[in-house]
CSV table of C-alpha atoms in Angstrom, one decimal:
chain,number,residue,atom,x,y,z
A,1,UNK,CA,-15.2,-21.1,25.5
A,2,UNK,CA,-12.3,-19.0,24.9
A,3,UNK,CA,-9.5,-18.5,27.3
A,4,UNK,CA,-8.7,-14.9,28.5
A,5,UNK,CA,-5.9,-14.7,26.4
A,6,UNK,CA,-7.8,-15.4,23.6
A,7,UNK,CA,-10.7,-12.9,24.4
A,8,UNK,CA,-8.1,-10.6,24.7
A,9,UNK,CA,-6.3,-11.5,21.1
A,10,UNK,CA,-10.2,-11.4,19.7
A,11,UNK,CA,-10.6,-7.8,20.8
A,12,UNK,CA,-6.9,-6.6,19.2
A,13,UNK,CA,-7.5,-8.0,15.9
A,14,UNK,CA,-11.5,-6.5,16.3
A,15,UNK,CA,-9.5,-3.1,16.9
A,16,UNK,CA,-6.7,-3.5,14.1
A,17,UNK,CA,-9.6,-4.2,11.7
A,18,UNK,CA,-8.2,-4.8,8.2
A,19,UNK,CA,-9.0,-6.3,4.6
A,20,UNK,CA,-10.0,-9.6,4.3
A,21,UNK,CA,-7.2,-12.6,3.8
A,22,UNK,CA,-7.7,-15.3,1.0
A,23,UNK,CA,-11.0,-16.5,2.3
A,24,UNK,CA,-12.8,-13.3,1.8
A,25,UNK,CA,-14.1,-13.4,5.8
A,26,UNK,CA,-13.9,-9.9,7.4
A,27,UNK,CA,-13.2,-9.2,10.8
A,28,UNK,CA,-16.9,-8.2,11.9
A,29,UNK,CA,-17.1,-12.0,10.5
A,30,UNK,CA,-14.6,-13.4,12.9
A,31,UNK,CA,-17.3,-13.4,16.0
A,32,UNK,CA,-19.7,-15.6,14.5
A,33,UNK,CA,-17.4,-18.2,12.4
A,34,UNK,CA,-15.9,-18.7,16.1
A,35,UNK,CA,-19.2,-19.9,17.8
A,36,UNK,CA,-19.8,-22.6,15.4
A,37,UNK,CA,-16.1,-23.7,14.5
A,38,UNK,CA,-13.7,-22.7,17.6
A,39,UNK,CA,-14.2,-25.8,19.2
A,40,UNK,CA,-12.6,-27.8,16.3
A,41,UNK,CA,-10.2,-25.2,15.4
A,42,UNK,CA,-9.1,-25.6,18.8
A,43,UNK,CA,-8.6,-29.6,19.1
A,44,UNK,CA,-6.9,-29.2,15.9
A,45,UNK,CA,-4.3,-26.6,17.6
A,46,UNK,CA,-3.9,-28.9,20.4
A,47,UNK,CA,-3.7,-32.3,18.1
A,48,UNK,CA,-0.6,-30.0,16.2
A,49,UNK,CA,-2.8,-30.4,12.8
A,50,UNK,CA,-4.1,-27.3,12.4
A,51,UNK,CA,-2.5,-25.5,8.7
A,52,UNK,CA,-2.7,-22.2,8.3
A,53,UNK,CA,-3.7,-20.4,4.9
A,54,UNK,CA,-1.5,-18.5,2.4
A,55,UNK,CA,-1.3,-14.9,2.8
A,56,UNK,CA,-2.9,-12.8,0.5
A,57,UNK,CA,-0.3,-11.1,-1.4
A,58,UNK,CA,-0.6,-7.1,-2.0
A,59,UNK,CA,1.6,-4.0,-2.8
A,60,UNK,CA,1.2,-1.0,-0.9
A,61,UNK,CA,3.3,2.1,-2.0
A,62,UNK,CA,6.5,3.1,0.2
A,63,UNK,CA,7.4,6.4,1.3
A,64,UNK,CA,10.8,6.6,-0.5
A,65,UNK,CA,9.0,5.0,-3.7
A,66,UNK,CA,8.3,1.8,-5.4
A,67,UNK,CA,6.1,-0.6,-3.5
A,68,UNK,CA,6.5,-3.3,-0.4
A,69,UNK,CA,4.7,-6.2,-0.4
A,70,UNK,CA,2.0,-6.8,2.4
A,71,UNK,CA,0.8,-10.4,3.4
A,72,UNK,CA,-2.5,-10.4,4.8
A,73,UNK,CA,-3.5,-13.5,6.9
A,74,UNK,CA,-6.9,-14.9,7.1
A,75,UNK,CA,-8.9,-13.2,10.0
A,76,UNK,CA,-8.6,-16.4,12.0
A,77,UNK,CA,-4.5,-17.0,11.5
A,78,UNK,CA,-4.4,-13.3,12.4
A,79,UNK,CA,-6.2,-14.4,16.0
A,80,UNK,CA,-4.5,-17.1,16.4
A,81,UNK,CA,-0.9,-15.0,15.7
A,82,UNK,CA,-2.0,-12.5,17.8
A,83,UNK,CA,-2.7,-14.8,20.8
A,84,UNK,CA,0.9,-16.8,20.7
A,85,UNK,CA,2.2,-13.3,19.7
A,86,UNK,CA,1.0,-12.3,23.4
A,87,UNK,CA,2.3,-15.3,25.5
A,88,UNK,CA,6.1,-15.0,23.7
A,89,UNK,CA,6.4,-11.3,24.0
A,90,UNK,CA,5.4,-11.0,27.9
A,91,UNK,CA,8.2,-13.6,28.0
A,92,UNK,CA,10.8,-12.4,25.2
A,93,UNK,CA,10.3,-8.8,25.5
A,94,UNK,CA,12.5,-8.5,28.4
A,95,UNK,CA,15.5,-9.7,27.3
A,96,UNK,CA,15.8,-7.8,24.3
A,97,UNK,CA,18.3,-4.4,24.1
A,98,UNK,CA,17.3,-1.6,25.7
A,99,UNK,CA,18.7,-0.3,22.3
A,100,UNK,CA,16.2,-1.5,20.4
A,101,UNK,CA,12.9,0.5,19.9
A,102,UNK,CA,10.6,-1.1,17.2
A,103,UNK,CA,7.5,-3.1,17.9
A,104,UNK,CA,7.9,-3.5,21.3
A,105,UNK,CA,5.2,-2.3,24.1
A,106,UNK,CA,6.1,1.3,25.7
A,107,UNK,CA,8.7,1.9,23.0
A,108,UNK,CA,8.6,4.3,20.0
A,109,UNK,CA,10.7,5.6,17.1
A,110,UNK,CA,10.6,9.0,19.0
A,111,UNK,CA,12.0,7.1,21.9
A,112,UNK,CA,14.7,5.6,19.4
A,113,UNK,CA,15.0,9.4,17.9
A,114,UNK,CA,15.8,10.6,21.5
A,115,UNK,CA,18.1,8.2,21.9
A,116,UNK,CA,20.1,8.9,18.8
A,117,UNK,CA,20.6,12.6,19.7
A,118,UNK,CA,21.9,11.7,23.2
A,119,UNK,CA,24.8,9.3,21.4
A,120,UNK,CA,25.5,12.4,19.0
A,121,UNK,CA,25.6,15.2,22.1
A,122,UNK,CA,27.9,12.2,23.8
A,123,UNK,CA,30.2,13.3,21.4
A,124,UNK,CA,30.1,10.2,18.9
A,125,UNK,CA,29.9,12.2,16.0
A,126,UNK,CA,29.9,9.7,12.6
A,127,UNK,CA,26.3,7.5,12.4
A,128,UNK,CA,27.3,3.5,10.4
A,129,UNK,CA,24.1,4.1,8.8
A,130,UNK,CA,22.5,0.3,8.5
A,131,UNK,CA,19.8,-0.7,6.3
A,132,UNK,CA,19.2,-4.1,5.6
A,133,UNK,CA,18.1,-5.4,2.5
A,134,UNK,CA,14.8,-7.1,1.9
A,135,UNK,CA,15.0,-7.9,5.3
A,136,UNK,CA,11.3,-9.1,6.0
A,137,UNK,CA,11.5,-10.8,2.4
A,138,UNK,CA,15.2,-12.5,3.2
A,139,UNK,CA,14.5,-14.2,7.0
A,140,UNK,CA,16.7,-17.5,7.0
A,141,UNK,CA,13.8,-19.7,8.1
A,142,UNK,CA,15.9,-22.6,9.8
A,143,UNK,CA,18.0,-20.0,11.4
A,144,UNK,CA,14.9,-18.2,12.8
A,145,UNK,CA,13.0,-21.3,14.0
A,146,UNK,CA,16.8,-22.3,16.0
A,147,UNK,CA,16.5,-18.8,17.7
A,148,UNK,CA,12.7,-19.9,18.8
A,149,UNK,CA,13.6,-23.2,19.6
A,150,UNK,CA,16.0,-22.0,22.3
A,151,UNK,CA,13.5,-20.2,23.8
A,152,UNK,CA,9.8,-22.2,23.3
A,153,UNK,CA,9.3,-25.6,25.0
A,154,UNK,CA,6.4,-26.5,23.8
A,155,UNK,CA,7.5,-28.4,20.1
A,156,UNK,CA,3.5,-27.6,18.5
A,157,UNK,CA,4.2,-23.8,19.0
A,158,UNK,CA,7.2,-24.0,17.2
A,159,UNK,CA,5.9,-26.3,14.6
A,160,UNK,CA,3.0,-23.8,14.0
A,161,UNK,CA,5.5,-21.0,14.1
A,162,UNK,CA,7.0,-22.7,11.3
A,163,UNK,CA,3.7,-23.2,9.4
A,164,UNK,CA,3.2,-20.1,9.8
A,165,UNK,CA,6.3,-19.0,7.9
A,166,UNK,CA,5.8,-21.4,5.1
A,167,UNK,CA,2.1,-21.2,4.6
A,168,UNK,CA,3.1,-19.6,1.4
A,169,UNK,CA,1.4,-16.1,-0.5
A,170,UNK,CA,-1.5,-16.5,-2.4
A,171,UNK,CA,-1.4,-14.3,-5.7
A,172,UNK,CA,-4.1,-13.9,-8.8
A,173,UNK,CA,-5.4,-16.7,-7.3
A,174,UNK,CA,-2.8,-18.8,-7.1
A,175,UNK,CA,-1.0,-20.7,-4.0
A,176,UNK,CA,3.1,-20.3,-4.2
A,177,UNK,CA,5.2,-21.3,-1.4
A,178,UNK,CA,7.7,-19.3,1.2
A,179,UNK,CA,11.3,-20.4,1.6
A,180,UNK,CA,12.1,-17.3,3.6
A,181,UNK,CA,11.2,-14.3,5.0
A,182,UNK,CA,8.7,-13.1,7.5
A,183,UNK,CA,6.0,-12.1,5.8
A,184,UNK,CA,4.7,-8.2,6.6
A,185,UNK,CA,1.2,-8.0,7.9
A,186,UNK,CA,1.0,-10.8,10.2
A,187,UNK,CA,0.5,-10.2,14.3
A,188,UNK,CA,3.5,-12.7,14.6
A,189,UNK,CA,6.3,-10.9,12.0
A,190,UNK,CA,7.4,-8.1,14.7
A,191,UNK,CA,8.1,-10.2,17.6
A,192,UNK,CA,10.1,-12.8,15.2
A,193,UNK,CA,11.7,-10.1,13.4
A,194,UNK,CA,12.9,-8.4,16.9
A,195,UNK,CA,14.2,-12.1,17.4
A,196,UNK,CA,15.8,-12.3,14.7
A,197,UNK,CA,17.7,-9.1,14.9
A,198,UNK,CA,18.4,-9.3,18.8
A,199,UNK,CA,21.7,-11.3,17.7
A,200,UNK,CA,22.4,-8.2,16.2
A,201,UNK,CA,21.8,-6.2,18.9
A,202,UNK,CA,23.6,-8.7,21.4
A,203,UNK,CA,26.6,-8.4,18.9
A,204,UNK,CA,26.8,-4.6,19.1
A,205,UNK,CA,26.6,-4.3,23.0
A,206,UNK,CA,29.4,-7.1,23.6
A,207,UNK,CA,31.9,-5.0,21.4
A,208,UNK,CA,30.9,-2.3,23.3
A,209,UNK,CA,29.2,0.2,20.7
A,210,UNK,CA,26.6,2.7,21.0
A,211,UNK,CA,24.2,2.0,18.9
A,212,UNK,CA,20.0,2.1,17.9
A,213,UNK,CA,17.7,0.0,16.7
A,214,UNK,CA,14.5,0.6,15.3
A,215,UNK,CA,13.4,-2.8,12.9
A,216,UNK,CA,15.3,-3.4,10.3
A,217,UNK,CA,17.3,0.4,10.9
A,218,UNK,CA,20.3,0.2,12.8
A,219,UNK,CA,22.2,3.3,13.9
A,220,UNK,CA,25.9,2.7,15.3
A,221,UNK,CA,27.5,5.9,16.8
A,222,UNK,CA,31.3,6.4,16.6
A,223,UNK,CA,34.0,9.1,17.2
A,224,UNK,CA,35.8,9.2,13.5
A,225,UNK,CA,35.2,8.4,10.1
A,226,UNK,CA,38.0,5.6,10.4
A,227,UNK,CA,36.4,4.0,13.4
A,228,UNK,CA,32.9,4.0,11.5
A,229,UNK,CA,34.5,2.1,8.5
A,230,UNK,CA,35.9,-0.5,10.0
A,231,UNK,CA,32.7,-1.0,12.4
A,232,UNK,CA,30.7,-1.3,8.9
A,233,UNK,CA,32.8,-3.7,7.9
A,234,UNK,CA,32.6,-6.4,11.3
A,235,UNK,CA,28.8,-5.5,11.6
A,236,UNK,CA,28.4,-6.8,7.5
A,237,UNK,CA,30.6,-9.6,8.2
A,238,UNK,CA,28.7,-10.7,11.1
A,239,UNK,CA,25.3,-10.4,9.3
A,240,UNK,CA,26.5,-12.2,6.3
A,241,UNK,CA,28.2,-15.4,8.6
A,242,UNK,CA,25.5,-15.5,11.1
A,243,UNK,CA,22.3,-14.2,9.9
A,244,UNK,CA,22.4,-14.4,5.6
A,245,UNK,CA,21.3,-11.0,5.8
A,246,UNK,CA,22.9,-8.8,3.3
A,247,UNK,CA,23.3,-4.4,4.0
A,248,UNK,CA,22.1,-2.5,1.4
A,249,UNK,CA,24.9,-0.6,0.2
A,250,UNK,CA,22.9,1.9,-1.9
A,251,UNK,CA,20.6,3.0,1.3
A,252,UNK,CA,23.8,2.6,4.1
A,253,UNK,CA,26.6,4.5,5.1
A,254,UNK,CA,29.1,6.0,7.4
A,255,UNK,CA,28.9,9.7,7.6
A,256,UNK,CA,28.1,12.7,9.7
A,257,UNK,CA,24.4,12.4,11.0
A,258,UNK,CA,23.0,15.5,10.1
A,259,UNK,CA,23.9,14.1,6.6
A,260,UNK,CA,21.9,10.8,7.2
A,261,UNK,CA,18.1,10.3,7.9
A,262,UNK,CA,16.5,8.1,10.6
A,263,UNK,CA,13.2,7.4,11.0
A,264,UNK,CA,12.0,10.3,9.1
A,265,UNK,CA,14.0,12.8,11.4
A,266,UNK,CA,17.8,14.1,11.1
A,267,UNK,CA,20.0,16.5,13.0
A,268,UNK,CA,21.8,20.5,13.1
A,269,UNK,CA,25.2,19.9,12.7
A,270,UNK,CA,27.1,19.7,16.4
A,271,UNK,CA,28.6,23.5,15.4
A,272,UNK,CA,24.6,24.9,15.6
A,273,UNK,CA,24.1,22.3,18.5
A,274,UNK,CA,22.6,19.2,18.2
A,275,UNK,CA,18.8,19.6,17.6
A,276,UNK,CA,16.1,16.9,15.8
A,277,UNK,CA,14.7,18.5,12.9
A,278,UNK,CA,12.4,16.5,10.2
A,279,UNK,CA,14.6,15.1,7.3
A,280,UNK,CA,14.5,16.4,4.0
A,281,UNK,CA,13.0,13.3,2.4
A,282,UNK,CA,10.0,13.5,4.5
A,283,UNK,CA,9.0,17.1,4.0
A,284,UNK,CA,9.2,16.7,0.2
A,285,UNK,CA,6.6,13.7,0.6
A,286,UNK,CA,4.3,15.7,3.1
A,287,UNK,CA,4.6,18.2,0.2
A,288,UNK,CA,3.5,15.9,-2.2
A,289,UNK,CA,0.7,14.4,-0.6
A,290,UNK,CA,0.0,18.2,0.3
A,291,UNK,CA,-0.1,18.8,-3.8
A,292,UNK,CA,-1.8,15.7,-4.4
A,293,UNK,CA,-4.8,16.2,-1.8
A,294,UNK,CA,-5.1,19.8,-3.2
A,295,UNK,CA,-5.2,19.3,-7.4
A,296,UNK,CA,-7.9,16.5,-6.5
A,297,UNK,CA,-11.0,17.7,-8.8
A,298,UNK,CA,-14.9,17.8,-8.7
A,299,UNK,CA,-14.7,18.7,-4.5
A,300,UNK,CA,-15.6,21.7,-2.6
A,301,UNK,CA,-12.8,23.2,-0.6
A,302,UNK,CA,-14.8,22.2,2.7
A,303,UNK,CA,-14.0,18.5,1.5
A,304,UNK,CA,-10.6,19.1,0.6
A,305,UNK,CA,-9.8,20.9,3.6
A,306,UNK,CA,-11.1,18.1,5.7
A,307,UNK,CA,-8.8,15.6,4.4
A,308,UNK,CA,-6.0,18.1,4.6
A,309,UNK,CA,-6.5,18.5,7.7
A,310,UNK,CA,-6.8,15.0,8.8
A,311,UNK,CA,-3.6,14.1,7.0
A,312,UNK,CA,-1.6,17.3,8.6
A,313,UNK,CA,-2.8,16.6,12.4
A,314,UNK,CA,-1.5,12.8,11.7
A,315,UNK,CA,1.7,14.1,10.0
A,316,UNK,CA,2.2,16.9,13.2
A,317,UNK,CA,2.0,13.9,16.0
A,318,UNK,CA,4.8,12.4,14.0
A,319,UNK,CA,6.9,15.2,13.6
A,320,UNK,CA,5.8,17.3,16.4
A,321,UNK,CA,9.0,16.1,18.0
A,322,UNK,CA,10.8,18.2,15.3
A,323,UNK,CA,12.7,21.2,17.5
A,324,UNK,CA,14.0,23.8,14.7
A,325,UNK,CA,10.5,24.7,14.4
A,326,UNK,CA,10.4,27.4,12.1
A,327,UNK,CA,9.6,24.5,9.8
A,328,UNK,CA,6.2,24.6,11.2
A,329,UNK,CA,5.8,28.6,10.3
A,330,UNK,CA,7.0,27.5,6.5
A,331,UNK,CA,5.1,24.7,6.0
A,332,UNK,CA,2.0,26.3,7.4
A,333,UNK,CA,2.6,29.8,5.2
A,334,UNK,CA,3.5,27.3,1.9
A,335,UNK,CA,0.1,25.2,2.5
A,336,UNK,CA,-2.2,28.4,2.8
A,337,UNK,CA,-0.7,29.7,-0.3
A,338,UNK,CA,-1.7,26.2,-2.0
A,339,UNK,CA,-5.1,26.5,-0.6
A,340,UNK,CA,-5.3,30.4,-1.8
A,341,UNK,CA,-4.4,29.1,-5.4
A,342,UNK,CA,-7.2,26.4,-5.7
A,343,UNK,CA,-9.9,29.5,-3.9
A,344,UNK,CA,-8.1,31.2,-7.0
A,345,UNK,CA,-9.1,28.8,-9.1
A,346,UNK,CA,-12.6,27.9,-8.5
A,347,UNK,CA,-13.4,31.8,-8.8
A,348,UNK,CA,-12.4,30.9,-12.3
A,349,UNK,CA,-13.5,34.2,-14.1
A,350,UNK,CA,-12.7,38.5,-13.4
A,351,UNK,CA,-15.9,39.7,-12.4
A,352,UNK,CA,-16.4,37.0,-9.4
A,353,UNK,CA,-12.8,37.4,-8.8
A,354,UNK,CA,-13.7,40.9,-8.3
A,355,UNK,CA,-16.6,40.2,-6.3
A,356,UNK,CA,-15.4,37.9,-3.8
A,357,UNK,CA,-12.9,39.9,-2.7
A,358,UNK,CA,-14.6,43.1,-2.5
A,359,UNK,CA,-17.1,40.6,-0.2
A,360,UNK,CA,-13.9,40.0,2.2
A,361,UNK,CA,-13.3,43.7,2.6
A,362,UNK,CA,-10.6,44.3,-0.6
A,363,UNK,CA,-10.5,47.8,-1.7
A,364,UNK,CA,-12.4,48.0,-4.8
A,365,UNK,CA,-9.0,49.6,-6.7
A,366,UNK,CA,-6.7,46.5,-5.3
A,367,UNK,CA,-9.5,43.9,-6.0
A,368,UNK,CA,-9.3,45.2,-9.5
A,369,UNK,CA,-6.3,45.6,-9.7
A,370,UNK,CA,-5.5,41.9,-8.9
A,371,UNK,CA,-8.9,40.4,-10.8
A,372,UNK,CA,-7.8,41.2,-13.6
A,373,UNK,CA,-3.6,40.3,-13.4
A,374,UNK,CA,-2.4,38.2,-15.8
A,375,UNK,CA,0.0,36.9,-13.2
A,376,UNK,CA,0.3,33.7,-12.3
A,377,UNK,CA,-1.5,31.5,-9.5
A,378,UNK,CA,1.5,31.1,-7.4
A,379,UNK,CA,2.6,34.6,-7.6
A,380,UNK,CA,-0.9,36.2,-7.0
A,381,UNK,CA,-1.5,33.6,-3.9
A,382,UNK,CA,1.0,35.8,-1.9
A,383,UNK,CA,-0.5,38.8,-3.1
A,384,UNK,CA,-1.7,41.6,-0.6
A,385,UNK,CA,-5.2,40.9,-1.9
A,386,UNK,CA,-5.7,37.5,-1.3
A,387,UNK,CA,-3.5,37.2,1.8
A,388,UNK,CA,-6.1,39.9,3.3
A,389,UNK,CA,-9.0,38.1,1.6
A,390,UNK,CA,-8.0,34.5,2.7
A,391,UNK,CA,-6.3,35.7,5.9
A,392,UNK,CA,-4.8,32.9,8.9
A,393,UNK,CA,-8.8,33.4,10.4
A,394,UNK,CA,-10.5,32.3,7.2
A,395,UNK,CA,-8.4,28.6,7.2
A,396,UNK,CA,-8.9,28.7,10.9
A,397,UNK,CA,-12.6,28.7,10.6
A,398,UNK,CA,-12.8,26.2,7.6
A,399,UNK,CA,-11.1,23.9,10.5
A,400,UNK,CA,-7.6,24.2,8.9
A,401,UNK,CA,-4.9,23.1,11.9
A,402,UNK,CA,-1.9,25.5,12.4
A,403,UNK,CA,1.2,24.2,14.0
A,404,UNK,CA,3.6,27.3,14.7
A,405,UNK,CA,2.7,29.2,17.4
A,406,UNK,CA,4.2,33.1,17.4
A,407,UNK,CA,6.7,33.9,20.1
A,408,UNK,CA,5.0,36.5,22.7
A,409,UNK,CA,6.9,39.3,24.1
């Protein structure tokens, strides 16, 4: 018989679905292995012998390049995670900075965005841009497990926590073991990297600066370049000491925030007034993946507008929160003319060319006229032809989302 909190940790990792860990068992799986083995699984938990399996080891890609590694716990180390991950946070949660965004129920990075514009229309006009290095990969386990201890009572939590920790990433087939970090992918990493970095946090507020948190991104706010240097230099010095974390110098910095990105979003420089808009980084990879989703061969333009349009409605609930929004009118005129080049495309030849746009109402003279241009793709994509052919109601009707809305007079 499961407890409530466990029913309630079977139906979040259910939810969460996900790959498989080491043992192959999926999460549709995870029902049926419990009604023949929880009862042992259980007296094992409570007799502190239970071990946990190695993570499966993976890459995914990250958004500024190169890859992150990913471990993926067995569906039952996930449950298990997920239900102590439930008990310590209703407990820990409250007593973490109100500064502090990531991972935490109720909170969000727009929250933490929010919060960074109200620091920079405060009049603190330099960002100590903080990223940590490795952070997840470079957890000082002993240091971690002290932060616990102060706060668990129960010695077989904390040993499991520790198991947990060390249980080791399993690669090609092979078992190698964890002497530190908190390994990505696991219910349990948040809540113990929020631990973790709460010292931080309690650091910042007791010299009295303004800061956010969101993970392993911290965001200090200061009045002058001068100020921002030296708060760089104590917040390092106390991460080094304390924590044996290390900044990375390439990705940190003390500058003028609209200069500086933060989670995905920057800001108008204070002379414009302070507004979010989305940082240059992440349009560049929504154009990407925009170029990427549209070169894909051997697909009707049905199917590729359907995935389009999935990934754009996921991107807009991000960055929906932007508020220079002429980006929207841009990005929406730049991503029909896309679409207009591969239509462009699959008409492949002059005569259908000629046809089609005749079809869509084209002036036999103009559709001509433009059939038969040697110009290229992107140039005749804005062309008066195929801008009436493949007008805003065409897209509209193959389901293609648009996010800027004209102003009416």
């Amino acid at each position: 018989m499961l407890t409530e909190n466990m029913k309630k940790a079977l139906k979040q990792v259910q939810r969460n679905k996900g790959a498989p860990g080491p043992d192959g068992m999926t999460v549709k799986d995870l029902g049926a292995h419990l009604v023949d083995h929880w009862p042992a699984i259980r007296d094992q938990l409570l007799a502190d012998t239970y071990k946990p399996q190695p993570v499966r080891r993976v890459e995914i890609p990250k958004a500024s390049g190169g890859k992150r590694p990913l471990g993926i716990p067995a569906v039952i180390d996930r449950l298990i995670q997920q239900a102590i991950m439930q008990i310590l946070q209703a407990e820990w949660d409250p007593t973490f900075s109100e500064h502090s965004h990531g991972f935490r129920p109720g909170r969000s990075a727009h929250g933490a965005v929010k919060e960074a514009q109200a620091l920079i229309v405060a009049g603190n006009s330099v960002v100590v841009d903080i990223d940590l290095e490795k952070f997840f990969d470079r957890v000082n386990h002993d240091i971690l497990m002290g932060l616990a201890a102060r706060r668990v009572r129960d010695p077989r939590i904390l040993k499991l926590i520790r198991r947990y920790l060390t249980a080791g990433v399993m690669m090609d087939g092979l078992a190698a073991p964890t002497e530190e970090g908190v390994p990505q992918g696991g219910p349990l990493s948040p809540l113990l990297s929020n631990l973790m970095l709460d010292q931080l946090d309690k650091e910042l507020e007791k010299r009295g600066h303004h800061f956010v948190r969101y993970a392993d991104d911290a965001n200090i706010y200061v009045r002058s370049r001068r100020a921002g240097q030296r708060v760089m230099t104590n917040v390092e010095r106390f991460l080094s000491r304390k924590l044996k974390l290390r900044i990375n110098a390439e990705k940190s910095a003390v500058d003028f925030p609209h200069r500086r990105k933060f989670l995905g979003f920057s800001f108008t420089s204070a002379t414009k007034g302070t507004k979010r808009r989305i940082a240059p980084q992440a349009l560049a990879r929504m154009k990407q993946r925009v170029r990427k989703i549209t070169r894909r061969r051997g697909r009707s333009l049905e199917q590729t507008v359907t995935e389009l349009s999935a990934y754009l409605r996921g991107w807009h609930a991000y960055y929906g929160l932007c508020e220079t929004t002429k980006v929207f009118e841009v990005t929406d005129r730049w991503i029909r003319r896309r679409l207009r080049c591969l239509i462009w495309k699959h008409w492949k030849h002059g005569p259908r060319r000629y046809a089609e746009l005749c079809k869509r109402g084209v002036g036999k003279e103009l559709a001509a006229q433009t059939a038969g241009s040697h110009r290229g793709l992107w140039r005749l994509s804005n062309s008066k032809a195929l801008s009436f052919a493949l007008d805003n109601n065409f897209f509209k009707s193959l389901g293609l989302p648009v996010f800027w809305k004209p102003k009416t007079t």
